[in-house]
């Protein structure tokens, strides 16, 4: 659970949260993002990180209520807790001394530009920020950006010529006055496409930070796949930063709109329910917090952690290595394809029963020098986790993973490479 230290309203439906997250704050770099889940039954939402304070062990997040999941997050207040946050995810934004850099942002994308601008200034770049005001999306964090940039240009699409003309006018003026060595743009995908089309004409290298439909943030779900220079990439693993001149924007926009109607209906239904019974919603959140407290009452002991513990030796002695290797793999129960093609609210994988999980865990050889740990990017002690499963200590197995990674709490799997 991640405690909310403060909450500030930036504009209608747009909020800034400062959240306690020591490990993520320590590892975060400009351009990284996180995935959060408000409550137990909430969906996972990718969020922009606009600041990471290593000393205070906090993250500053910006959340816009555009659907049910984000609405559940913005409904939380200072002192309350966000159920899960996993990160830092994605690759950091490549920052170096370019010379003169133009940063173009709109909507919530302006918030994502803030840490990038700060990093660019630390490399002694001359930074010009172009902030776009769009319909129902006012300019945010204007004073914070003015404080760290060399020049700020405000633009609006309220004029008769529309957004594309405003972008061209703003950038053309800059390009005529001076040599621009690099452009960064974050915001509405159509706005980014306009920027990239123009910078391509002027042969100015341009980076975009893409926002895509995302579930786990580890490359498993495939929801965030996009086409870059004719090849399939994943925003969560390969991005979110890409060469803007190589992005297939029509495909990106089409994918972002895939579930827009369903989301609007679900959001409207959620708002209606919330207004009808605010007290009920609060009770549900409190129940989740109580359930979580009951679960974490179980703690790992030194005996649980040691490979030389008697319980682990006893498990190892139950089967010879050849016997374990001969055990058939337990097939993961899956939803019927015909049923799952018509349902959007259930996992394809049904998960193991207790007996199936223990049976599958018995296949582990508990190697003294496990290659699975060496090959794990976050060095999870996989044999210890599996042996705790074999012992039937499921909560302790989960805690042994949580010491290193929050992934299971977010996506329900131990490893993005899990099959």
XYZ file of C-alpha atoms in Angstrom:
419
model
C 0.000 0.000 0.000
C 1.272 3.467 -0.934
C 0.252 6.381 1.292
C -0.895 9.626 -0.292
C 1.038 12.505 1.294
C -0.785 15.304 -0.519
C -3.356 15.897 -3.254
C -3.743 19.061 -5.365
C -6.295 19.892 -8.047
C -4.611 21.242 -11.198
C -7.724 21.591 -13.347
C -11.107 19.965 -13.821
C -10.627 16.190 -13.331
C -6.807 16.575 -13.187
C -4.961 16.065 -9.898
C -1.395 15.978 -8.600
C -0.562 13.388 -5.943
C 2.571 13.052 -3.825
C 2.846 9.419 -2.777
C 5.250 7.587 -0.474
C 7.139 5.014 -2.585
C 10.747 4.635 -1.356
C 12.060 1.970 -3.739
C 10.474 3.396 -6.866
C 11.610 6.930 -6.026
C 15.178 5.712 -5.606
C 15.254 3.936 -9.001
C 13.200 6.425 -11.061
C 14.700 8.294 -14.021
C 13.068 11.026 -16.194
C 10.827 9.341 -18.758
C 9.983 6.322 -16.588
C 6.351 5.756 -15.658
C 4.421 3.632 -13.154
C 1.278 1.499 -13.210
C -1.150 1.941 -10.338
C -4.299 0.296 -9.044
C -6.541 2.220 -6.653
C -8.300 -0.690 -4.967
C -8.449 -4.476 -5.073
C -11.023 -4.606 -7.880
C -9.575 -1.680 -9.822
C -7.954 -1.918 -13.241
C -4.274 -1.056 -13.772
C -3.526 2.426 -15.046
C -0.232 3.810 -16.429
C 0.629 7.132 -14.780
C 3.161 9.862 -15.505
C 5.772 10.621 -12.841
C 6.645 14.320 -12.808
C 9.090 14.147 -9.883
C 10.885 11.585 -7.745
C 12.348 12.752 -4.423
C 14.917 10.234 -3.233
C 15.424 11.973 0.137
C 11.713 12.211 0.927
C 11.124 8.806 -0.740
C 8.156 10.154 -2.683
C 6.764 10.201 -6.216
C 4.734 13.039 -7.675
C 2.037 11.668 -9.989
C -0.496 13.384 -12.219
C -3.834 11.617 -12.681
C -6.683 12.644 -14.979
C -10.130 11.185 -14.298
C -11.196 9.989 -17.744
C -12.595 6.558 -16.843
C -13.577 4.310 -13.961
C -10.054 3.311 -12.920
C -8.624 6.832 -12.885
C -11.787 8.119 -11.163
C -11.183 5.646 -8.334
C -7.663 7.005 -7.903
C -8.667 10.693 -7.869
C -11.404 9.850 -5.348
C -8.660 9.063 -2.819
C -7.457 11.788 -0.458
C -4.401 12.662 1.612
C -3.718 10.049 4.264
C -5.393 7.283 2.247
C -3.490 4.648 0.297
C -3.204 3.482 -3.292
C -3.435 -0.304 -3.435
C -0.554 -1.013 -5.849
C 2.115 0.954 -7.661
C 4.713 -0.829 -9.777
C 7.682 0.852 -11.401
C 9.770 2.436 -12.589
C 8.684 1.086 -15.979
C 9.811 1.858 -19.508
C 13.137 3.233 -20.639
C 14.401 6.608 -19.403
C 14.286 9.484 -21.879
C 17.640 9.888 -23.680
C 19.002 13.246 -22.504
C 22.285 14.868 -23.450
C 23.656 18.240 -24.518
C 21.861 18.877 -27.813
C 22.029 22.672 -27.976
C 18.664 24.345 -28.511
C 15.744 22.087 -27.640
C 12.026 22.742 -28.151
C 9.590 20.875 -25.874
C 5.961 20.800 -27.042
C 3.213 19.614 -24.696
C -0.566 19.547 -24.374
C -2.969 18.407 -21.677
C -1.551 15.952 -19.191
C 1.477 15.611 -21.474
C 2.701 18.953 -20.112
C 3.209 17.274 -16.749
C 5.311 14.542 -18.358
C 7.512 17.209 -19.968
C 8.452 18.749 -16.611
C 11.106 16.179 -15.518
C 12.470 15.962 -19.077
C 12.924 19.730 -19.249
C 14.666 19.649 -15.888
C 17.028 16.921 -17.129
C 17.702 18.839 -20.356
C 18.604 21.969 -18.406
C 20.994 19.966 -16.213
C 22.864 19.137 -19.452
C 23.153 22.866 -20.277
C 20.635 22.900 -23.136
C 18.758 26.033 -24.185
C 15.136 24.942 -23.702
C 12.052 26.532 -25.251
C 8.683 25.177 -24.071
C 5.601 25.397 -26.281
C 2.477 24.678 -24.227
C -0.751 23.970 -26.111
C -4.150 24.755 -24.639
C -6.795 22.461 -26.079
C -10.563 22.323 -25.647
C -11.349 21.103 -22.107
C -7.577 20.788 -21.465
C -6.148 24.013 -20.005
C -2.430 24.593 -19.669
C -1.138 23.160 -16.380
C 2.060 23.668 -14.359
C 2.801 26.856 -16.314
C 4.716 28.551 -13.496
C 6.763 25.429 -12.713
C 7.844 25.150 -16.357
C 8.584 28.882 -16.640
C 10.889 28.554 -13.646
C 13.200 26.041 -15.388
C 13.028 26.965 -19.100
C 14.670 29.737 -21.079
C 11.470 30.665 -22.892
C 7.797 29.645 -22.761
C 5.343 30.091 -25.644
C 1.634 29.609 -24.957
C -0.622 28.507 -27.807
C -4.303 27.709 -28.139
C -6.471 25.821 -30.611
C -9.494 28.037 -29.896
C -8.817 30.148 -32.978
C -10.623 29.724 -36.283
C -7.616 27.976 -37.876
C -7.604 25.057 -35.429
C -4.897 23.103 -33.657
C -2.721 22.152 -36.625
C -2.419 25.734 -37.803
C -1.587 26.936 -34.289
C 1.179 24.353 -33.900
C 2.674 25.189 -37.288
C 2.529 28.917 -36.534
C 4.180 28.556 -33.132
C 6.970 26.235 -34.280
C 7.609 27.963 -37.617
C 8.293 31.184 -35.746
C 10.896 29.450 -33.591
C 12.509 27.637 -36.531
C 12.860 30.908 -38.486
C 14.482 32.726 -35.583
C 17.100 30.163 -34.573
C 18.599 26.749 -35.212
C 16.787 24.011 -33.288
C 18.767 20.838 -32.618
C 16.118 18.637 -31.007
C 12.374 18.502 -30.326
C 10.513 16.599 -27.602
C 6.722 16.375 -27.707
C 4.192 14.748 -25.365
C 0.419 14.977 -25.375
C -2.530 14.221 -27.608
C -1.381 11.837 -30.384
C -2.843 14.016 -33.140
C -0.926 17.017 -31.786
C 2.284 14.956 -31.717
C 1.670 13.856 -35.305
C 1.353 17.494 -36.415
C 4.612 18.345 -34.636
C 6.449 15.376 -36.162
C 5.198 16.133 -39.671
C 6.559 19.667 -39.376
C 9.919 18.746 -37.808
C 10.414 16.084 -40.478
C 10.143 18.811 -43.126
C 12.845 20.753 -41.270
C 14.990 17.620 -40.621
C 14.927 18.159 -36.848
C 15.284 14.958 -34.739
C 12.106 14.532 -32.691
C 11.309 12.364 -29.687
C 7.741 11.486 -28.702
C 6.582 9.890 -25.457
C 3.604 7.693 -26.279
C 0.642 6.835 -24.114
C -1.023 3.545 -25.058
C -3.592 1.100 -23.716
C -1.669 -0.924 -21.165
C -2.410 -3.679 -18.646
C 0.722 -5.107 -17.043
C 3.573 -2.867 -18.207
C 5.852 -5.868 -18.716
C 5.180 -6.754 -22.348
C 2.878 -9.705 -21.660
C -0.541 -8.344 -22.565
C 0.455 -6.869 -25.935
C -2.164 -4.126 -25.587
C 0.403 -1.352 -26.051
C 1.902 -2.643 -29.285
C 2.588 -0.047 -31.952
C 4.409 0.103 -35.278
C 7.757 1.895 -35.386
C 9.514 2.090 -38.750
C 7.442 -0.898 -39.943
C 8.251 -3.067 -36.934
C 6.104 -3.992 -33.942
C 7.239 -2.466 -30.662
C 5.765 -2.313 -27.150
C 5.365 1.062 -25.470
C 5.888 -0.427 -22.007
C 9.154 -2.210 -22.805
C 10.653 -0.378 -25.809
C 9.355 3.094 -24.899
C 7.607 5.231 -24.001
C 10.130 7.348 -25.976
C 10.405 6.792 -29.732
C 11.654 8.548 -32.832
C 8.566 10.543 -33.776
C 9.342 10.340 -37.491
C 9.008 6.539 -37.373
C 5.706 6.258 -35.474
C 2.592 4.993 -37.273
C 0.269 7.602 -35.745
C -2.957 6.537 -37.533
C -2.552 3.035 -36.076
C -1.790 4.445 -32.599
C -4.861 6.698 -32.672
C -7.062 3.853 -33.908
C -5.886 1.550 -31.101
C -6.394 4.249 -28.457
C -10.000 4.607 -29.617
C -10.687 0.845 -29.562
C -12.613 0.835 -26.282
C -13.551 4.515 -26.026
C -17.305 3.912 -26.264
C -17.249 1.088 -23.706
C -15.176 3.266 -21.376
C -17.618 6.164 -21.674
C -20.566 3.901 -20.807
C -18.702 2.324 -17.869
C -17.605 5.747 -16.573
C -21.112 7.172 -16.769
C -22.455 4.138 -14.907
C -19.734 4.484 -12.258
C -20.473 8.193 -11.702
C -24.173 7.427 -11.343
C -23.471 4.702 -8.777
C -21.024 6.893 -6.876
C -23.468 9.763 -6.560
C -26.182 7.375 -5.413
C -24.101 5.855 -2.645
C -20.849 7.571 -1.616
C -20.981 5.847 1.742
C -21.056 2.397 0.150
C -18.009 3.202 -1.965
C -16.087 4.320 1.140
C -17.036 1.127 2.975
C -15.709 -1.004 0.111
C -12.358 0.795 0.158
C -12.126 0.322 3.937
C -12.922 -3.381 3.607
C -10.091 -3.783 1.106
C -7.695 -2.072 3.537
C -8.767 -4.395 6.356
C -8.351 -7.484 4.171
C -4.871 -6.323 3.192
C -3.918 -5.814 6.854
C -5.021 -9.387 7.626
C -2.893 -10.766 4.781
C 0.314 -8.942 5.706
C 0.000 -10.141 9.318
C 1.861 -13.221 8.030
C 5.622 -12.538 8.099
C 8.673 -14.367 6.770
C 11.031 -15.879 9.324
C 14.738 -16.630 8.981
C 13.796 -20.299 8.651
C 11.549 -19.477 5.665
C 14.364 -17.648 3.894
C 17.216 -20.115 4.393
C 18.041 -22.714 1.748
C 19.563 -24.873 4.520
C 16.367 -24.937 6.590
C 15.146 -28.410 7.649
C 11.787 -28.000 5.918
C 13.507 -27.338 2.629
C 15.816 -30.331 3.006
C 12.789 -32.527 3.747
C 11.039 -31.315 0.578
C 14.169 -31.950 -1.468
C 14.440 -35.488 -0.129
C 10.855 -36.409 -1.057
C 11.753 -36.956 -4.723
C 14.940 -37.757 -6.581
C 15.992 -35.275 -9.297
C 15.115 -37.783 -12.035
C 11.649 -38.216 -10.565
C 11.056 -34.471 -10.496
C 12.267 -34.102 -14.085
C 9.908 -36.871 -15.187
C 6.857 -35.196 -13.672
C 4.487 -33.874 -16.362
C 3.848 -30.169 -16.461
C 0.501 -29.132 -14.988
C -1.500 -27.418 -17.719
C -2.908 -24.025 -16.772
C -6.741 -24.097 -16.817
C -8.045 -21.556 -19.334
C -11.434 -20.045 -20.064
C -13.264 -21.510 -23.016
C -12.320 -19.464 -26.133
C -15.938 -19.010 -27.201
C -16.866 -17.680 -23.753
C -13.846 -15.403 -23.295
C -14.302 -13.845 -26.750
C -17.540 -12.345 -25.441
C -16.317 -11.337 -21.983
C -14.032 -8.411 -21.116
C -13.971 -8.671 -17.316
C -12.271 -12.020 -16.683
C -8.719 -13.293 -16.970
C -8.048 -15.846 -19.698
C -6.080 -17.913 -17.197
C -8.230 -19.438 -14.457
C -5.213 -20.112 -12.212
C -4.179 -23.274 -10.390
C -6.044 -24.885 -7.552
C -4.015 -25.406 -4.359
C -3.360 -29.019 -5.325
C -2.306 -28.122 -8.877
C 0.081 -25.411 -7.638
C 1.789 -27.812 -5.228
C 1.997 -30.504 -7.906
C 3.627 -28.069 -10.358
C 6.022 -26.804 -7.651
C 7.258 -30.345 -7.076
C 8.955 -30.236 -10.499
C 11.516 -27.690 -9.208
C 14.972 -29.240 -8.605
C 15.983 -26.492 -6.135
C 19.371 -26.153 -7.843
C 22.274 -24.891 -5.710
C 23.199 -22.382 -8.471
C 19.809 -21.688 -10.090
C 19.976 -20.382 -13.619
C 16.438 -19.028 -13.278
C 17.647 -16.494 -10.696
C 20.684 -15.540 -12.761
C 18.450 -14.962 -15.780
C 15.864 -12.945 -13.863
C 16.244 -9.197 -14.554
C 15.269 -8.353 -10.949
C 16.996 -11.389 -9.356
C 13.942 -12.869 -7.669
C 14.769 -15.943 -5.573
C 12.556 -18.193 -7.681
C 13.470 -21.559 -6.044
C 12.569 -20.199 -2.589
C 9.224 -18.981 -3.931
C 8.488 -22.359 -5.555
C 9.476 -24.350 -2.481
C 7.204 -22.254 -0.276
C 4.437 -23.097 -2.762
C 5.347 -26.790 -2.531
C 5.135 -26.472 1.254
C 1.669 -24.935 0.918
C 2.717 -21.551 2.328
C 1.109 -19.408 -0.361
C 1.054 -16.091 1.531
C 4.714 -16.483 2.484
C 5.538 -17.340 -1.126
C 3.903 -14.091 -2.227
C 5.797 -12.135 0.442
C 9.094 -13.673 -0.675
C 8.472 -12.219 -4.150
C 7.247 -8.869 -2.833
C 10.604 -8.288 -1.135
C 12.056 -7.760 -4.621
C 9.192 -7.073 -7.036
C 5.612 -5.727 -6.969
C 4.797 -7.315 -10.323
C 2.531 -10.109 -8.995
C 0.399 -7.571 -7.134
C -0.223 -5.687 -10.370
C -0.435 -8.282 -13.132
C -1.037 -11.519 -11.194
C 2.085 -13.214 -12.539
C 5.477 -13.846 -11.003
C 7.468 -13.058 -14.118
C 6.837 -11.412 -17.514
C 8.536 -14.423 -19.117
C 6.262 -16.889 -17.335
C 4.539 -19.371 -19.655
